[in-house]
Short mmCIF file of C-alpha atoms in Angstrom, two decimals:
data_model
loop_
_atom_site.label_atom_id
_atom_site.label_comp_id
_atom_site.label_asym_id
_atom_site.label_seq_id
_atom_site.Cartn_x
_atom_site.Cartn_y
_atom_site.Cartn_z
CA UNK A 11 15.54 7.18 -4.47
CA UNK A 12 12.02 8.29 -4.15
CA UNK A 13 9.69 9.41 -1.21
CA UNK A 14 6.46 10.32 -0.72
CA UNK A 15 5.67 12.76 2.54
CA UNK A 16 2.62 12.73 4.25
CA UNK A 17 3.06 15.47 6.56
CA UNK A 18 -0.42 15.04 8.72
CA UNK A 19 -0.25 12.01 10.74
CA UNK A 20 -4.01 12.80 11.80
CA UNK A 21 -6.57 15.26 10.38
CA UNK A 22 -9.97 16.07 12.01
CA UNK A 23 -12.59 18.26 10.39
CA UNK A 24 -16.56 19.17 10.91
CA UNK A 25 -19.13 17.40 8.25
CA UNK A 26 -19.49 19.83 5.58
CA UNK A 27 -15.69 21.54 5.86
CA UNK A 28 -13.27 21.32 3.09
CA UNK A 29 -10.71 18.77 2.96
CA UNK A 30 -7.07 18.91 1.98
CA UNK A 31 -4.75 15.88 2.56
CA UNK A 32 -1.39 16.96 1.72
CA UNK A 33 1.52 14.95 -0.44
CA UNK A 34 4.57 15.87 -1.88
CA UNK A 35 7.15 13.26 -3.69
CA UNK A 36 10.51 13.83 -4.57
CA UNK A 37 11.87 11.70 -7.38
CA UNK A 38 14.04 13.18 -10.58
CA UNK A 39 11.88 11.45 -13.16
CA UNK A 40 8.14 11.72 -14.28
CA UNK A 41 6.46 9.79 -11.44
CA UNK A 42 2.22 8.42 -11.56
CA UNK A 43 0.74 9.07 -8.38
CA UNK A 44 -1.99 7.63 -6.51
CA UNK A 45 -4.21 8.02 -3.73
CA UNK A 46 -5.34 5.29 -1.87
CA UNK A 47 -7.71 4.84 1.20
CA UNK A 48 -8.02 1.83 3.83
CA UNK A 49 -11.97 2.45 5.64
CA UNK A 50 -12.40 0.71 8.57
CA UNK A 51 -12.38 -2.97 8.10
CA UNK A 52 -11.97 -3.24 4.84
CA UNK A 53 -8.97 -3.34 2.13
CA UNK A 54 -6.69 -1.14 0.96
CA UNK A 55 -8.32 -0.03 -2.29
CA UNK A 56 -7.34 2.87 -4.98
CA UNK A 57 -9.38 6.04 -4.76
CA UNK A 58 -7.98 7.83 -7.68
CA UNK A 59 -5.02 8.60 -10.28
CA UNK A 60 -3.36 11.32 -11.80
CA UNK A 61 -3.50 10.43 -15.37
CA UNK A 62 -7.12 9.84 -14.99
CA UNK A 63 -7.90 13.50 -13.72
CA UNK A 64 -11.01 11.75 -12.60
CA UNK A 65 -13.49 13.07 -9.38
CA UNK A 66 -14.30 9.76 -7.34
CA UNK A 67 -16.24 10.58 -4.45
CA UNK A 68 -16.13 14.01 -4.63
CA UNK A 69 -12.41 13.89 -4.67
CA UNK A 70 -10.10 15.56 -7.12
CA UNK A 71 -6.01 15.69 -6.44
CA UNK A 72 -3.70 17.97 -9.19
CA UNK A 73 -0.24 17.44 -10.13
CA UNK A 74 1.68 20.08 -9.65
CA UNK A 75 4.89 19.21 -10.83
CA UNK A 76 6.86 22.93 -9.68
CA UNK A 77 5.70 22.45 -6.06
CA UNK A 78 5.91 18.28 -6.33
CA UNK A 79 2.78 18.00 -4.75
CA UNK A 80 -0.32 15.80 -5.40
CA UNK A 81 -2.97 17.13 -2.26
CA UNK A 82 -5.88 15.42 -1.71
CA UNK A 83 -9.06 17.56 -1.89
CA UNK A 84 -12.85 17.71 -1.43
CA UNK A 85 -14.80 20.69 -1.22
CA UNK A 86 -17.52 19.13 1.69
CA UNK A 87 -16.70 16.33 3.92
CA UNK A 88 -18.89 13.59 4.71
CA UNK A 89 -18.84 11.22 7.87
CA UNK A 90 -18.26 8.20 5.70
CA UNK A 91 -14.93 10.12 4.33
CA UNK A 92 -13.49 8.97 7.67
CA UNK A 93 -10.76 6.45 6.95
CA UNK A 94 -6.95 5.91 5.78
CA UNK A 95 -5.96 7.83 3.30
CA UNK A 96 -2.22 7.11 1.52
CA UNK A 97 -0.42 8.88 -1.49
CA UNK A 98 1.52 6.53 -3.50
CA UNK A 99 4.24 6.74 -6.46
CA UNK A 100 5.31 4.96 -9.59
CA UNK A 101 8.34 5.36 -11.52
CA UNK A 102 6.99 3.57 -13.97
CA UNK A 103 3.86 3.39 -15.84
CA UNK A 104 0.88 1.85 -13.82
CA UNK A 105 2.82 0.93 -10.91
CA UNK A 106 4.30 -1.75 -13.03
CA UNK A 107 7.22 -1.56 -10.38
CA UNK A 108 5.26 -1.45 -7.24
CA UNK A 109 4.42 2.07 -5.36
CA UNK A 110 6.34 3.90 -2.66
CA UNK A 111 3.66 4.89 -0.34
CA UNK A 112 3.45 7.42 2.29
CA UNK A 113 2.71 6.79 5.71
CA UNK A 114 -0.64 7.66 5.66
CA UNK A 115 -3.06 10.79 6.92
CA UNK A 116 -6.19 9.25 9.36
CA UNK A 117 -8.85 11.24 8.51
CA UNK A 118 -11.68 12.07 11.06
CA UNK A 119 -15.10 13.88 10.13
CA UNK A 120 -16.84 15.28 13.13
CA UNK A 121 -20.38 15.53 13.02
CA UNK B 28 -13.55 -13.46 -7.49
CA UNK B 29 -12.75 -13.16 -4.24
CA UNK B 30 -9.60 -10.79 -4.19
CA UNK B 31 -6.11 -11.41 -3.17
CA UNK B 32 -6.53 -14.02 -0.27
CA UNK B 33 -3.97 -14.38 2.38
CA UNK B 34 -3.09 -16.61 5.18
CA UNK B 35 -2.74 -16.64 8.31
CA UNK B 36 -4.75 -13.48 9.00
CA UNK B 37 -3.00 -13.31 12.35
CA UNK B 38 0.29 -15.03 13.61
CA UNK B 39 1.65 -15.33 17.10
CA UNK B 40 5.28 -16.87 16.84
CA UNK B 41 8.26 -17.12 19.16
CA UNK B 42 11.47 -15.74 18.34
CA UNK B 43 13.57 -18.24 16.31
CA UNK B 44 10.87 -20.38 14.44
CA UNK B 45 9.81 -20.13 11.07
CA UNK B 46 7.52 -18.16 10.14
CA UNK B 47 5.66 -18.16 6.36
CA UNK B 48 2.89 -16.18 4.72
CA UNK B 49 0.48 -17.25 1.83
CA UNK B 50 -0.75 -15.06 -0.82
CA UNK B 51 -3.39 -16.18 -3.71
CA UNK B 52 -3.31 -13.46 -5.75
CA UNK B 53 -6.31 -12.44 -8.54
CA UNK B 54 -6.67 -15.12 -11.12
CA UNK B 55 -5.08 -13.47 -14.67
CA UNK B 56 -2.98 -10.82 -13.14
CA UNK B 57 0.54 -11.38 -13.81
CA UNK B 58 2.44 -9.40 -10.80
CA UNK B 59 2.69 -9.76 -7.29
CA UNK B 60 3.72 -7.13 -4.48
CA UNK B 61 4.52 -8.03 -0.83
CA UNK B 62 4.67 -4.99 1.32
CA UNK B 63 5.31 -4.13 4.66
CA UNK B 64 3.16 -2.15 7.30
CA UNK B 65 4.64 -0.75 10.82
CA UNK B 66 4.06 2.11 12.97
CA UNK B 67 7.81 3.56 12.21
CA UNK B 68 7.98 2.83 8.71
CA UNK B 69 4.67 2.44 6.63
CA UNK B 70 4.34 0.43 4.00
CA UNK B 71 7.54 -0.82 2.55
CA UNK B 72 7.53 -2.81 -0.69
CA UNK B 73 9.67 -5.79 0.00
CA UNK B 74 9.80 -8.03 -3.46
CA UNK B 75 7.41 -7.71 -6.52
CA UNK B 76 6.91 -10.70 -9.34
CA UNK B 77 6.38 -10.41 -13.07
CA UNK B 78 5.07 -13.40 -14.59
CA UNK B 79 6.50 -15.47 -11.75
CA UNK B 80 9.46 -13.96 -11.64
CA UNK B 81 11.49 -11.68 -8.83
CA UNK B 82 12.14 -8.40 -10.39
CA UNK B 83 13.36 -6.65 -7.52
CA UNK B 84 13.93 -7.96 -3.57
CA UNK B 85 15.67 -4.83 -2.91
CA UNK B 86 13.34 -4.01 -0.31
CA UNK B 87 13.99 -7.63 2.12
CA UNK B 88 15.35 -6.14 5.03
CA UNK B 89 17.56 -9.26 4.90
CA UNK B 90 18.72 -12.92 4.03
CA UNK B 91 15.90 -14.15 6.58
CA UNK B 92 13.59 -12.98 4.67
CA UNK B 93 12.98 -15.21 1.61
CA UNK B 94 10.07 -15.28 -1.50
CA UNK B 95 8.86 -17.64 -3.86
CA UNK B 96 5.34 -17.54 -6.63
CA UNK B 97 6.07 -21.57 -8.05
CA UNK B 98 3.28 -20.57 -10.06
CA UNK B 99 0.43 -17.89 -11.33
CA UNK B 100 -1.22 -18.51 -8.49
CA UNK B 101 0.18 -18.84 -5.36
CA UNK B 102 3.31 -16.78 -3.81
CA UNK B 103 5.09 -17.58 -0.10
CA UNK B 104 6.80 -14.98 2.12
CA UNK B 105 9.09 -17.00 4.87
CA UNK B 106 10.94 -15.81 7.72
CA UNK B 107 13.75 -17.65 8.88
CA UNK B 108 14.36 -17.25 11.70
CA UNK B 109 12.03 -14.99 13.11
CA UNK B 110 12.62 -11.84 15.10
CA UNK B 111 10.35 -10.12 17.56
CA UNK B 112 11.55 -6.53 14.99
CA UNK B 113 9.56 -8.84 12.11
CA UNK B 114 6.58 -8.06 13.89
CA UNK B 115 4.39 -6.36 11.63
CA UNK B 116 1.38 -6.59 9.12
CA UNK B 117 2.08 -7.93 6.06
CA UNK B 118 0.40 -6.88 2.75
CA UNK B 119 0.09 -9.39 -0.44
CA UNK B 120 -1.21 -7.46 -3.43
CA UNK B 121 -1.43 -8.66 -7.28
CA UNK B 122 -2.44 -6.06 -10.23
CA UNK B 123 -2.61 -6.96 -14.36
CA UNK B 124 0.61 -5.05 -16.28
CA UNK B 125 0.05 -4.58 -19.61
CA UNK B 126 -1.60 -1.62 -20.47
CA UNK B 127 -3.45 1.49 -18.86
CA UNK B 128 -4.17 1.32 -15.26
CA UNK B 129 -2.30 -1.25 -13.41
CA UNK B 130 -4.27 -0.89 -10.11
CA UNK B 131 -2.95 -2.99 -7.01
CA UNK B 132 -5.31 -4.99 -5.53
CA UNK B 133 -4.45 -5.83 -2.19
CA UNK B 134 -5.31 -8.53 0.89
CA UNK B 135 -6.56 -8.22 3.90
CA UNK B 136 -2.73 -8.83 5.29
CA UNK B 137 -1.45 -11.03 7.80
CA UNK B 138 -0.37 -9.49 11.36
CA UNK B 139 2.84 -11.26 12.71
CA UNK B 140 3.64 -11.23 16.28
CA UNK B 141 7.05 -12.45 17.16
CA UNK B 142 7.58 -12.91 21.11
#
């Protein structure tokens, strides 16, 4: 079966520090993975995919399929970065089977 | 539109009764995914709907635990009977399958308390 680790229940950093949420998955196949975030109050909402290779908020996360990982990373934090943050996986394409989630990373930005 | 809607936002239940969720899901997306959230476990995915139909309930902890989408646009989650272990936030989400992307779109959830 599959599994997504989140290994940082809780990660504080200063405004202006790089950020690295860390996931790794174990599954036997070719897996999608996701990132999602839940800010305060609001849903749970995707912040970005692997196939898109896309920056969204000045995040960027890389497959790397030797080490099974799929970190989270953004070069300068930002108070409203504070939030939720959970790495996801599909089996299939577009999470046409639902995602295995981990259990989450809170992020905190300090001023 | 105004996203997944669920109901009750918040239920406070005694151990024994029935307890069931609501989920509208996104008009013209064809599955549904009813997850899970505690403390211990994260989110678990519980059942997920194509087109209406149960694909896979391998996640229900158990034959209390029972779902149902009658149509495109309404699904049911039902407890019976409830347990104060049930107690937990549940998640409704719907997404569109059929082609790139497939982004869930989730609810606010629902937050059972069983006494």
């Amino acid at each position: 079966a599959q599994r997504v680790t989140q290994p940082e229940k809780l990660l504080s950093v200063f405004k202006g520090a790089p950020v690295e949420l860390k996931c790794n998955y174990s599954y036997s196949g070719s897996p999608e993975l996701f990132w999602y975030v839940q800010y305060s109050r609001q849903r749970l909402q995707l912040l970005l995919r692997h196939i898109s290779r896309e920056s969204i908020k000045g995040f960027t996360a890389d497959l790397n399929k030797g080490e099974t990982s799929f970190h989270l990373k953004k070069p300068f934090a930002q108070e409203e970065d504070s939030a939720m943050y959970y790495c996801a996986l599909s089996r299939m394409g577009g999470g046409a089977d639902g995602l295995t989630f981990g259990k989450g990373t809170h992020l905190i930005i300090q001023p | 539109d105004a996203g997944v809607i669920q109901s009750p936002r918040h239920e406070v239940t005694e151990m024994g009764q029935e307890v069931t969720l609501r989920c509208k899901p996104i008009s013209g997306h064809n599955s549904l995914f009813w997850y899970r959230q505690t403390m211990m476990r994260g989110l678990e995915l519980l059942i997920y709907f194509n087109n209406n139909v149960p694909i896979d309930d391998s996640g229900m902890p158990e034959d209390r635990f029972s779902a149902k989408m009658p149509n495109a646009s309404f699904s049911t989650l039902k407890i019976q009977p409830s347990e104060p272990r049930d107690s937990a936030v549940y998640f409704c989400a719907s997404s569109f399958q059929g082609g790139f992307g497939g982004e869930l779109f989730f609810g606010e959830g629902s937050r059972l308390t069983v006494l």
